[in-house]
Coordinates of C-alpha atoms and ligand atoms in Angstrom, one line a residue:
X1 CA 117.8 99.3 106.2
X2 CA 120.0 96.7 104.4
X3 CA 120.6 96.4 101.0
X4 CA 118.4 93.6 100.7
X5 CA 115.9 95.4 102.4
X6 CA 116.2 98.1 100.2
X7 CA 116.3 96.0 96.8
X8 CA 112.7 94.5 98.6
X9 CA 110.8 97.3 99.1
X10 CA 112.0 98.5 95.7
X11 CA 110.6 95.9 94.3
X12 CA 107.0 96.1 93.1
X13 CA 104.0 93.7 94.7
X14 CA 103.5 90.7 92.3
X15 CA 100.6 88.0 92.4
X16 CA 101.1 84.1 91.7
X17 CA 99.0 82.8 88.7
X18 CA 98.3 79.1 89.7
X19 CA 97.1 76.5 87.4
X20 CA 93.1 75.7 88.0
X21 CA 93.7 71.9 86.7
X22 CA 96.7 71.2 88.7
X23 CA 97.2 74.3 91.2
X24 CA 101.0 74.6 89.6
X25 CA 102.2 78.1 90.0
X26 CA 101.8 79.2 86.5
X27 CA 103.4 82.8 86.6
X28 CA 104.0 86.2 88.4
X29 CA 102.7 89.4 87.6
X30 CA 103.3 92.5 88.9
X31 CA 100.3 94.1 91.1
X32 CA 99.9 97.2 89.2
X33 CA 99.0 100.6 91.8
X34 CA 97.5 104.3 91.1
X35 CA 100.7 105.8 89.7
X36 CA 101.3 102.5 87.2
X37 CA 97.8 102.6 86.1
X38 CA 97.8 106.5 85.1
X39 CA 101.5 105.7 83.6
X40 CA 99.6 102.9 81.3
X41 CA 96.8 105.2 80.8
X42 CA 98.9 108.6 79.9
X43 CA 101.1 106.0 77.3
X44 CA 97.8 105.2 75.8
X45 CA 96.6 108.7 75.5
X46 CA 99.2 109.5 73.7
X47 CA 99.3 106.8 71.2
X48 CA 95.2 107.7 70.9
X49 CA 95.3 110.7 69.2
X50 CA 97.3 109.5 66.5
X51 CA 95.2 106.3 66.0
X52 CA 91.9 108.5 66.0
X53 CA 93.3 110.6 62.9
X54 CA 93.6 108.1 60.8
X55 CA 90.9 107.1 58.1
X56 CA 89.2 104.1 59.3
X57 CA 90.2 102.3 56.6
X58 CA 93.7 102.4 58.0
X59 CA 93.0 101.5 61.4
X60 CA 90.9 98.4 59.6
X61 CA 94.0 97.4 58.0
X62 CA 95.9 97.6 61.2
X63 CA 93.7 95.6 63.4
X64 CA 93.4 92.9 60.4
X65 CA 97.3 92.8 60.7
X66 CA 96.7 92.1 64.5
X67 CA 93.8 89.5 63.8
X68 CA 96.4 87.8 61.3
X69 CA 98.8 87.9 64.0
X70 CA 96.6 86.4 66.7
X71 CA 95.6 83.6 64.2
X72 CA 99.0 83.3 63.8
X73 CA 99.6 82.5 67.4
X74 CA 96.4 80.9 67.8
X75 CA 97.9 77.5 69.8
X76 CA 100.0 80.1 72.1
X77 CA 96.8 81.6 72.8
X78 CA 94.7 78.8 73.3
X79 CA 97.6 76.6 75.2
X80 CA 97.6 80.4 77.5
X81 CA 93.8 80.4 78.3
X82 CA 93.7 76.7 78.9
X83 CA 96.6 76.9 81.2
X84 CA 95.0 80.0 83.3
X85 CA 91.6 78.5 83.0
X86 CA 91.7 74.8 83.1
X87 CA 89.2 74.5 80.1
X88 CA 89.8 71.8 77.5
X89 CA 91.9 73.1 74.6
X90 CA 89.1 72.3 72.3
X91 CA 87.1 75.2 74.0
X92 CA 89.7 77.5 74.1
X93 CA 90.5 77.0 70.7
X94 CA 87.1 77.9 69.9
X95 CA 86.9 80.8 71.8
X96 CA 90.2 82.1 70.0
X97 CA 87.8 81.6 66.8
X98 CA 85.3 83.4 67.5
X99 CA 87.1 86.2 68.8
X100 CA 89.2 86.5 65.4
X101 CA 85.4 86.3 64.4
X102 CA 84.2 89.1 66.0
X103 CA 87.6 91.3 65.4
X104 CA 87.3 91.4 61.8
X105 CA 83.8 92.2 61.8
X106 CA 84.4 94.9 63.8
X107 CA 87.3 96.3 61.8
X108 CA 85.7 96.1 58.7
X109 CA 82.6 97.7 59.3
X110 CA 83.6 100.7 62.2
X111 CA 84.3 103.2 59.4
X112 CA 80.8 102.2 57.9
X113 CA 79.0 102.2 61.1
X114 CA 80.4 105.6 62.3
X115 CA 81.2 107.5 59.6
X116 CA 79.8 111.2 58.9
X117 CA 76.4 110.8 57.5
X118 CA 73.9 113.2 56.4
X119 CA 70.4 113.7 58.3
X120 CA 66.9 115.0 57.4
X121 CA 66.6 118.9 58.7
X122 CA 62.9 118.9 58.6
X123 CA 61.3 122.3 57.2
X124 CA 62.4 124.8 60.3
X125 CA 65.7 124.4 60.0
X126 CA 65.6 123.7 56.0
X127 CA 68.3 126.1 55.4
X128 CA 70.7 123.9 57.1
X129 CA 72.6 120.7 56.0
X130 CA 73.2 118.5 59.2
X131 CA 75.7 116.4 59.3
X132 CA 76.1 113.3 62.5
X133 CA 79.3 112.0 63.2
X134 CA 80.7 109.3 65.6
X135 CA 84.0 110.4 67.4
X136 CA 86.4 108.3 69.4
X137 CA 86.0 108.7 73.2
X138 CA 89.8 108.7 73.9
X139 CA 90.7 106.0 76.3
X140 CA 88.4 103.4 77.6
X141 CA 89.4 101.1 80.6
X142 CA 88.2 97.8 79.9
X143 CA 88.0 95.5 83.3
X144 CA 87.4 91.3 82.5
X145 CA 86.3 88.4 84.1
X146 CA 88.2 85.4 83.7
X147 CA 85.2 82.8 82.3
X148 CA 86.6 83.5 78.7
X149 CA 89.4 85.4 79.3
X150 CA 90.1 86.4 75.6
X151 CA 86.7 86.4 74.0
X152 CA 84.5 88.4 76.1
X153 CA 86.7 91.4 76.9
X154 CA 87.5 91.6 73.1
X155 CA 84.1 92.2 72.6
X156 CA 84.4 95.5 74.1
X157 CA 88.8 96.0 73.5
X158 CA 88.2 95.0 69.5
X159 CA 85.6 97.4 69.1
X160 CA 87.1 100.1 71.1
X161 CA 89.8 100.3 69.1
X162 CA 88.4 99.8 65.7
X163 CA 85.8 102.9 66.7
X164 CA 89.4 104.5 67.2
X165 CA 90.3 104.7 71.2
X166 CA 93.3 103.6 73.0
X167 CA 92.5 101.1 75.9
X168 CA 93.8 100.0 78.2
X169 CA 92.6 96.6 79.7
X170 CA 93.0 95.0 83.1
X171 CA 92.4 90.9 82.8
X172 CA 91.2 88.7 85.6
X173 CA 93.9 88.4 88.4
X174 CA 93.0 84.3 87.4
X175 CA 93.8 85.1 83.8
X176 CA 96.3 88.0 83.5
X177 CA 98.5 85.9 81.4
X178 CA 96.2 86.1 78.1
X179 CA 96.0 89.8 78.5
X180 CA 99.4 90.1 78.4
X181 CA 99.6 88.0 75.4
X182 CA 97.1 89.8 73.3
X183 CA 98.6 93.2 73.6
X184 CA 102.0 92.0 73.1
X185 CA 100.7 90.5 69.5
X186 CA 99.0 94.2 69.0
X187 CA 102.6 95.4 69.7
X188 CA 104.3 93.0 67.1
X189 CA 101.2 93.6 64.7
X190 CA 101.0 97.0 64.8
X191 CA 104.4 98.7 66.0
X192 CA 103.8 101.7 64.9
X193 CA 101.0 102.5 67.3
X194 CA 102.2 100.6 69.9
X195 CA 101.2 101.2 73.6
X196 CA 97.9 101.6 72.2
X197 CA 96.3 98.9 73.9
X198 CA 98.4 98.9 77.3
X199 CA 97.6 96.0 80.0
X200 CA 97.6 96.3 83.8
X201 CA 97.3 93.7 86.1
X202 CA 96.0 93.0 89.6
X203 CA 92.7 92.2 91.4
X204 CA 90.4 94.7 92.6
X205 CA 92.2 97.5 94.3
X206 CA 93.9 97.8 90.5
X207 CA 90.7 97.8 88.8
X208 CA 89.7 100.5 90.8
X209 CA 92.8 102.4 90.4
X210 CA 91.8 102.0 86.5
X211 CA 88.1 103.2 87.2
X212 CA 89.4 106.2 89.1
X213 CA 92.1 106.8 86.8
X214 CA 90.3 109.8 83.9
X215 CA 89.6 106.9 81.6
X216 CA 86.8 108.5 79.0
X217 CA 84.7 105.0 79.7
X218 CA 84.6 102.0 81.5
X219 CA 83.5 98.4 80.0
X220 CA 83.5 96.2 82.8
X221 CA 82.5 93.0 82.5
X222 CA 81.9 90.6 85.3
X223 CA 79.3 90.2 88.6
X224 CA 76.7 92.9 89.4
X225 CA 78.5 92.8 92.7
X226 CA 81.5 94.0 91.3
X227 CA 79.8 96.2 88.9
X228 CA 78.2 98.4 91.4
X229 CA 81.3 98.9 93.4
X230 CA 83.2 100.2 90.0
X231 CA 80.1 102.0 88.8
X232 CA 80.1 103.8 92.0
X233 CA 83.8 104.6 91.6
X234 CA 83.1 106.0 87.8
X235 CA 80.0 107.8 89.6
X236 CA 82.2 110.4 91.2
X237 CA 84.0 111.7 87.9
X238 CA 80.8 111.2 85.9
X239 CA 83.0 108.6 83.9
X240 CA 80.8 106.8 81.3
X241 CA 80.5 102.7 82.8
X242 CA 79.2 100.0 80.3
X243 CA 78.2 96.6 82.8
X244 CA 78.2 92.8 81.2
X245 CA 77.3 91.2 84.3
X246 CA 76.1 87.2 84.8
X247 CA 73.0 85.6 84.0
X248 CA 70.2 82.7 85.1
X249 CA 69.6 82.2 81.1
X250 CA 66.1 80.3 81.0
X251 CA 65.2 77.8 78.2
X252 CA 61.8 77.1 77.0
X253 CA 60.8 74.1 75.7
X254 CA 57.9 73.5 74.0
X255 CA 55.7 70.2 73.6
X256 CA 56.8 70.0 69.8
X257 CA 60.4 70.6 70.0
X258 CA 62.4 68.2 68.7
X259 CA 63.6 66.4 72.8
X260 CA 66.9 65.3 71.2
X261 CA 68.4 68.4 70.0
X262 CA 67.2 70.6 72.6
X263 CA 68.6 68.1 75.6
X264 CA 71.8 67.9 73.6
X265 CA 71.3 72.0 73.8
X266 CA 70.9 72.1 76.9
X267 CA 73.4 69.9 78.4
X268 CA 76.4 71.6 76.2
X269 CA 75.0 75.0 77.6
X270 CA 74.6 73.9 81.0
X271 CA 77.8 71.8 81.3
X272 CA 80.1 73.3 78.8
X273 CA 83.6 75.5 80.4
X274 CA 82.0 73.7 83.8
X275 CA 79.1 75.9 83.7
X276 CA 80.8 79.0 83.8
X277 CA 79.2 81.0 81.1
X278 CA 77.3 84.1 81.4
X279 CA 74.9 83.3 79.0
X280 CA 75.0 79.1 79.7
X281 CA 72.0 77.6 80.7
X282 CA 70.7 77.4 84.2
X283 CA 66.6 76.8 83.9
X284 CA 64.5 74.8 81.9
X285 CA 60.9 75.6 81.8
X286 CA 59.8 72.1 79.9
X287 CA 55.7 72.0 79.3
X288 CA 54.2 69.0 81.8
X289 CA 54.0 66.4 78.2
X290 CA 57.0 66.6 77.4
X291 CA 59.0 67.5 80.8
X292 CA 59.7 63.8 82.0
X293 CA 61.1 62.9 78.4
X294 CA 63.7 65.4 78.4
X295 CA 64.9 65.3 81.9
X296 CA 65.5 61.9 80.8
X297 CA 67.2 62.8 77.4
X298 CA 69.2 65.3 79.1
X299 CA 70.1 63.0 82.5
X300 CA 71.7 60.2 80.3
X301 CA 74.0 62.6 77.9
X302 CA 75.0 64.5 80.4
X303 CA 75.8 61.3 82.9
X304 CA 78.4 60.0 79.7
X305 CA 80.0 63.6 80.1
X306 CA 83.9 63.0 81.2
X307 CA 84.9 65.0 83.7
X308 CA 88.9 65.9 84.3
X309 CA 91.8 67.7 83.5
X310 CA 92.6 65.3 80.7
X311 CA 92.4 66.3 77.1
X312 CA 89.6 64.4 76.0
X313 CA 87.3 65.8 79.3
X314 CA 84.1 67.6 78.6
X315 CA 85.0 70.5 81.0
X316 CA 87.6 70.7 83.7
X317 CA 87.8 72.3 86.8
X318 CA 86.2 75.3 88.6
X319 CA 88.5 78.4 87.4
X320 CA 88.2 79.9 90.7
X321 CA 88.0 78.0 93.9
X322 CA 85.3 79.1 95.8
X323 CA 82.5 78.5 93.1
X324 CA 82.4 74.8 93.9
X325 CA 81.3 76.0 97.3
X326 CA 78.4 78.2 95.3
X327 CA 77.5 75.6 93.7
X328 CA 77.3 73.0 96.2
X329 CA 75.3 75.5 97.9
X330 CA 72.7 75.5 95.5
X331 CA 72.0 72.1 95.2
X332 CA 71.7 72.2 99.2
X333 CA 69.5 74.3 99.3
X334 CA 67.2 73.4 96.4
X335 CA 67.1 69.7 97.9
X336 CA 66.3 70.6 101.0
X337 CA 63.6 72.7 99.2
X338 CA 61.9 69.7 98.3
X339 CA 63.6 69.2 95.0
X340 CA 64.5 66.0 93.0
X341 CA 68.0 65.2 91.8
X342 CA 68.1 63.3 88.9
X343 CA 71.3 63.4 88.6
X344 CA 74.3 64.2 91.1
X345 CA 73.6 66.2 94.2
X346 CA 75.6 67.7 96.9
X347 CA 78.3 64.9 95.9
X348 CA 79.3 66.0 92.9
X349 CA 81.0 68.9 94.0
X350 CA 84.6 67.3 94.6
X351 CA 87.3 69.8 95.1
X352 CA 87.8 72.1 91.9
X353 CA 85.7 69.2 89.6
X354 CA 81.9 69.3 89.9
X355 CA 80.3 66.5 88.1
X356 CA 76.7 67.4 86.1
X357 CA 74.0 68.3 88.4
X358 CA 70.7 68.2 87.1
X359 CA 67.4 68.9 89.3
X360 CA 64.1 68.9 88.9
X361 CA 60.7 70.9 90.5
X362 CA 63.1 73.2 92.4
X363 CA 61.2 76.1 93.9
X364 CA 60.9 78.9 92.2
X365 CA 62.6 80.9 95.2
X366 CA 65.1 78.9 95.7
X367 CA 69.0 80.4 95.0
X368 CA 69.2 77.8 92.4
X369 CA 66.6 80.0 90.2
X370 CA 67.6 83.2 91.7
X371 CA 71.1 83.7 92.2
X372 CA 73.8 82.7 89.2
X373 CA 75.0 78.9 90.2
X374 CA 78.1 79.9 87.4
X375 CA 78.3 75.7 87.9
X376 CA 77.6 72.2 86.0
X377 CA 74.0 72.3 87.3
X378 CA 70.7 72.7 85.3
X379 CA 67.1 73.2 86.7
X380 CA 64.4 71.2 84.8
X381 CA 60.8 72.1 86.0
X382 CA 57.6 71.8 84.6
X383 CA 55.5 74.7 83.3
X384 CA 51.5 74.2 82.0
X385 CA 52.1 75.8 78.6
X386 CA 54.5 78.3 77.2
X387 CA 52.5 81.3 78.6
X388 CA 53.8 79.8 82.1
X389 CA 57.2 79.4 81.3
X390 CA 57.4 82.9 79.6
X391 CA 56.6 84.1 82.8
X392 CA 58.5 81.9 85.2
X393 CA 61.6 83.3 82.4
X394 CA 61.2 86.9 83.1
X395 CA 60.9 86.2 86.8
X396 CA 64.8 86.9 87.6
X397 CA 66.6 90.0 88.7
X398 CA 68.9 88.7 85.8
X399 CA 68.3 89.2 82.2
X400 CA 71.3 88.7 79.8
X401 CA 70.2 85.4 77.2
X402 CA 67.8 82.9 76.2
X403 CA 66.4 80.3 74.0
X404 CA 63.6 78.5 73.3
X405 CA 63.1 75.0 71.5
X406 CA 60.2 74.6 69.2
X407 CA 58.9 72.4 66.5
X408 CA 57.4 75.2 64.7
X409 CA 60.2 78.1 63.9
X410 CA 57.5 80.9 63.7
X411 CA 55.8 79.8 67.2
X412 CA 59.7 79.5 68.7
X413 CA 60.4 83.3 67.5
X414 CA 57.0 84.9 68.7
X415 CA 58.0 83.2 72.2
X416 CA 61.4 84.4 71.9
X417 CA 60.1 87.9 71.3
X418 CA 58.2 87.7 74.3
X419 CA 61.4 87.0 76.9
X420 CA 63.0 89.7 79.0
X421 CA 66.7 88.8 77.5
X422 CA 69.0 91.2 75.8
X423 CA 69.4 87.7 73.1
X424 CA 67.6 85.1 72.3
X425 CA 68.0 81.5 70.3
X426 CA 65.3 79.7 68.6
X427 CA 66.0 75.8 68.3
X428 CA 70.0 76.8 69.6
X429 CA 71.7 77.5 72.6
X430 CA 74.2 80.7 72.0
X431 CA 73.4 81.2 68.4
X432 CA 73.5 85.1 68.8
X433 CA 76.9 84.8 70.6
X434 CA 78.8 83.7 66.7
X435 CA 77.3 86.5 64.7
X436 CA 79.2 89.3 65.0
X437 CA 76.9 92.0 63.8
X438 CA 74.1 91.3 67.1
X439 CA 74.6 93.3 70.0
X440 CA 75.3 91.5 73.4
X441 CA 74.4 92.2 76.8
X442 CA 71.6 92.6 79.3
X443 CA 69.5 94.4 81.7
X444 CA 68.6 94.1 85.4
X445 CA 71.4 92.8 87.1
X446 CA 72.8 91.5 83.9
X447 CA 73.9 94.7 83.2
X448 CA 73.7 97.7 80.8
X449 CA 75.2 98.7 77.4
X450 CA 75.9 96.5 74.5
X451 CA 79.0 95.1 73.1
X452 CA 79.3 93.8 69.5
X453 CA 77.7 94.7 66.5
X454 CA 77.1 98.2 65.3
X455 CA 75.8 99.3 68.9
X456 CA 78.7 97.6 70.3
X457 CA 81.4 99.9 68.2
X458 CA 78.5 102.8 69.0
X459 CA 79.0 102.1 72.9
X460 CA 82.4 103.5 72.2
X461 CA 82.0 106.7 70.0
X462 CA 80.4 110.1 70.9
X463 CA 77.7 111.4 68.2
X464 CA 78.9 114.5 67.4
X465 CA 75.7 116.9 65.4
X466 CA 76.8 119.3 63.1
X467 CA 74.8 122.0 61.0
X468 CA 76.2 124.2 58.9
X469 CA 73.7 126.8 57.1
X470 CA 73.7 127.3 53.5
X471 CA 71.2 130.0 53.3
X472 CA 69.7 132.9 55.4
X473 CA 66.8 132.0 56.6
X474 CA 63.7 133.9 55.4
X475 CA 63.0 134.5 59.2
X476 CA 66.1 134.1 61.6
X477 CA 64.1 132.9 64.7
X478 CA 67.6 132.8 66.5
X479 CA 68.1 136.9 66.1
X480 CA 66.5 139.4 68.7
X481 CA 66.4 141.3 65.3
X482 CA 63.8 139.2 63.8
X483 CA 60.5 141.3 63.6
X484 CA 58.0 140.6 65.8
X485 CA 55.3 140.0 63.1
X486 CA 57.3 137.6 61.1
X487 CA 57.6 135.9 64.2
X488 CA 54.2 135.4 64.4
X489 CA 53.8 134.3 61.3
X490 CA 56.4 131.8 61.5
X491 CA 54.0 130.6 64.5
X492 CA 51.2 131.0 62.7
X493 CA 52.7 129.0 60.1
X494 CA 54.0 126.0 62.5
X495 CA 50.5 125.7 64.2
X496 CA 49.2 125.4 60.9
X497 CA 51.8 122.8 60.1
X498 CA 51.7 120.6 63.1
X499 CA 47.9 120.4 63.5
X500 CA 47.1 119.2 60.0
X501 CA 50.0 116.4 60.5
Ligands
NAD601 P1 84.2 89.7 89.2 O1 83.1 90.6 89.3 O2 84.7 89.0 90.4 O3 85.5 90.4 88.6 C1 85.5 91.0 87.3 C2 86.7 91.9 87.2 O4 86.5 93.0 88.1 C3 88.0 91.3 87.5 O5 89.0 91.7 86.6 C4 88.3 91.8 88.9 O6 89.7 91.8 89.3 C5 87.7 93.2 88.8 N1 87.4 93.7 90.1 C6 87.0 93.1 91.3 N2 86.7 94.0 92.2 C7 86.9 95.2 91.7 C8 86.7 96.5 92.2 N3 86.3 96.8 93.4 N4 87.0 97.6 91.4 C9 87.4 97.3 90.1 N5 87.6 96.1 89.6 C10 87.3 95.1 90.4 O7 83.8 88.6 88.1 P2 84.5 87.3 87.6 O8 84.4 86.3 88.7 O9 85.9 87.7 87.1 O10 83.7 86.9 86.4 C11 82.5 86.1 86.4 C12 81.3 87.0 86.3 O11 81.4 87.7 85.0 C13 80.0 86.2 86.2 O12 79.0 86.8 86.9 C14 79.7 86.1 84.7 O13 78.4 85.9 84.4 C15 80.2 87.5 84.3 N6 80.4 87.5 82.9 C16 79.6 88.3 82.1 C17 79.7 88.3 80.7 C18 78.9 89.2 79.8 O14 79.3 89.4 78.7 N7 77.7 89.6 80.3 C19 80.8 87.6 80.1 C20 81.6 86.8 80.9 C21 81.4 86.8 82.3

């Protein structure tokens, strides 16, 4: 072996990062393997247990410090995901936003949320106080998709680390630049715990090294595909696995909604960040009177949409480059169904740019309504009343959003409460996705768990129960010494108890 040779092989794997917008090489990064991942995750372990001794008002300081930072270096951020994504800066920009949103929610309110709190006994065990306490996990490996490559993992790295865990997170092999970014800042925010949230990047085989790697939980967020292949992984070591998968978000419209602001709704959550959003819009279910009027409303605002990599575009290009091909796909097959296009078709889909679809009376077994398009395309069919489209909406393997337009808000919520969605908006698209304080995330093939909100910083924290007895008890039913006649009587007593109640 030469020298070079040797230099070569010493050298570790790296991965190109190319520019979705321009297909520029953008950066390498190194292709982490097993022994860098449990490296990442031992430096993490250790900075964990000093982070979980603190009192949560000092880790809320420190993770303010960070969100100062990262608002600091807001442009850096957004220029980063806009670069890795090819979404307009606008959109990036706001996705920083929200994220800073969601950060200092969650820092303020994890020592509230999981602090030690006191608990009814109930008469058996009066002579106990009980105490229940949320703990850190330890470590949790956090695994992202690349759609919004700094929001949507946050949700789950923000609120692991305000419940007080290390992470460690592996990004998107299409976004790893953001990731590395976002710890960095944590590093210059908070040097004092640095290493704390550690970063790994790669594509799959790395994100299973993570998922094999002891990690105390997993918070994956991506494609049910890709879900059951980690969760299967976690399976063997029993490691706790938190999915955020995709969607086919329905919208229901009703005969008295107000057509203009639910088509403007719907073509911002169909089109916007090219379709790929996990809770974007996909299906319409529009009652017959009303269904012609906002295909048309919608058709014409979303045919002015620009489409490019310029500045002033409405969405850019595909992220990754075989979702056009999904897409197109799709529209294929819903055509050939016997579908109407009333705007685009199988020509839109030009290279990484996919102009707005929008179709019409696409069977209801069609991929289109099935599978996740995760495209510029939106389904508009007619439903006889809302009873219908409720349940043409919980006809999906998916089940992550929704919303519903109305004229009446009361009406909109009682229809909302009827939709198998882990969120809903009434007269929005997305509302639930700015308020920090809801929970997010699905069922069915949407996934499991919940991020954000108090359940979100819950997801990462163990109850711990604790009694501790203040009194003998008259009768100590936990002693082989207790007499068998007060035993009876204590019985006695319970049956008494329980059948009057
Ligand atoms: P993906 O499933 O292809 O990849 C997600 C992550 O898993 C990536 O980091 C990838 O490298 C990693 N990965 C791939 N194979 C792996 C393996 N075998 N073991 C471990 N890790 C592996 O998803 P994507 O294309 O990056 O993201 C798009 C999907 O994410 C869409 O379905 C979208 O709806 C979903 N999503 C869901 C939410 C939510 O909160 N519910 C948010 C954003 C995106």
């Amino acid at each position: 072996m030469t020298e070079t040779d040797r230099e070569t092989a010493s050298r570790p794997a790296t991965f190109t990062v190319h520019a979705p917008a321009t297909g520029k090489a953008l950066a390498e990064h190194p292709v982490h393997g097993p022994a860098d991942v449990a490296r990442a995750v031992e430096r993490a372990r250790s900075a964990a247990a000093g982070w979980a001794a603190l009192p949560a008002a000092r880790r809320r300081d420190h993770l303010l410090r960070w969100k100062r930072k990262l608002a600091s270096a807001l442009d850096d951020l957004a220029d980063m995901i806009t670069a890795e994504t090819g979404k307009p800066r606008g959109d990036a920009v706001l996705e920083a936003v929200l994220t800073l949103e969601h950060l200092t929610w969650a820092a303020r309110n994890a020592g509230r949320v999981l602090r030690r709190r006191g608990v009814r006994t109930g008469l058996l065990a009066a002579n106990q106080r009980a105490t229940l306490v949320h703990r850190p996990l330890g470590v949790i490996g956090v695994i992202g998709p690349w759609n919004y490559p700094l929001y949507t993992p946050m949700g789950s790295i923000g609120y692991a680390l305000a419940a007080g865990n290390a992470v460690v997170f592996k990004p998107s092999e299409y976004t790893p630049g953001t990731g590395v970014l976002v710890a960095g800042l944590f590093d210059e925010a908070v040097p004092e715990h640095a290493g704390l949230l550690g970063v790994v990047t790669g594509a799959a085989s790395t994100g299973e090294a993570l998922a094999r790697s002891g990690v105390d939980k997993v918070a994956f967020t991506g494609s049910p595909g890709t879900a059951r292949k980690v969760m299967a992984v976690c399976a063997q070591s029993l490691t706790p696995f938190l999915a955020e998968c995709g969607g086919k978000d329905a919208t229901v419209v009703t005969a008295d909604a107000d057509l203009d602001a639910a088509a403007d709704a719907v073509v911002w959550g169909a089109m916007s960040n090219a379709g790929q959003t996990c809770a974007g819009v996909e299906r319409v279910y529009a009652v017959r009177e009303v269904h012609a009027a906002l295909c048309r409303k919608v058709v014409e605002r979303a045919g002015a949409l620009s489409v490019g990599p310029g500045p002033d575009s409405a969405y850019g290009p595909m992220t990754m480059p075989g979702q056009a091909a999904v897409v197109q796909r799709h529209v294929d097959a819903a055509l050939a169904a016997g579908a109407r296009a009333l705007l685009g078709g199988s020509a839109s889909v030009t290279g990484a740019y996919v102009t707005p679809v929008v179709l019409a009376d696409v069977p209801e077994d069609a991929a289109a309504m099935r599978e996740e398009t995760f495209g510029p395309m939106v389904v508009i069919n007619a439903v006889a009343d809302a009873d219908e489209a409720v349940r043409r909406a919980n006809a999906s393997p998916y089940a992550l959003g929704a919303s519903v337009f109305s004229g009446d808000r009361r009406a909109g919520a009682a229809i909302a409460s009827r939709l198998r969605a882990g969120a809903v908006s009434v007269n929005s698209v997305l509302g639930f996705a700015a308020v920090p304080a809801l929970p997010f995330g699905g069922s069915g093939d949407s996934g499991f768990g919940r991020i954000h909100g108090a359940d979100g910083l819950r997801a990462f924290a163990a109850p711990q129960s604790v009694t501790v007895q203040r009194f003998a008890p008259p009768v100590n039913l936990t002693s082989f010494t207790a007499p068998a006649a007060a035993r009876a009587r204590a019985v006695s007593f319970a049956r008494w108890l329980h059948r009057r109640r």
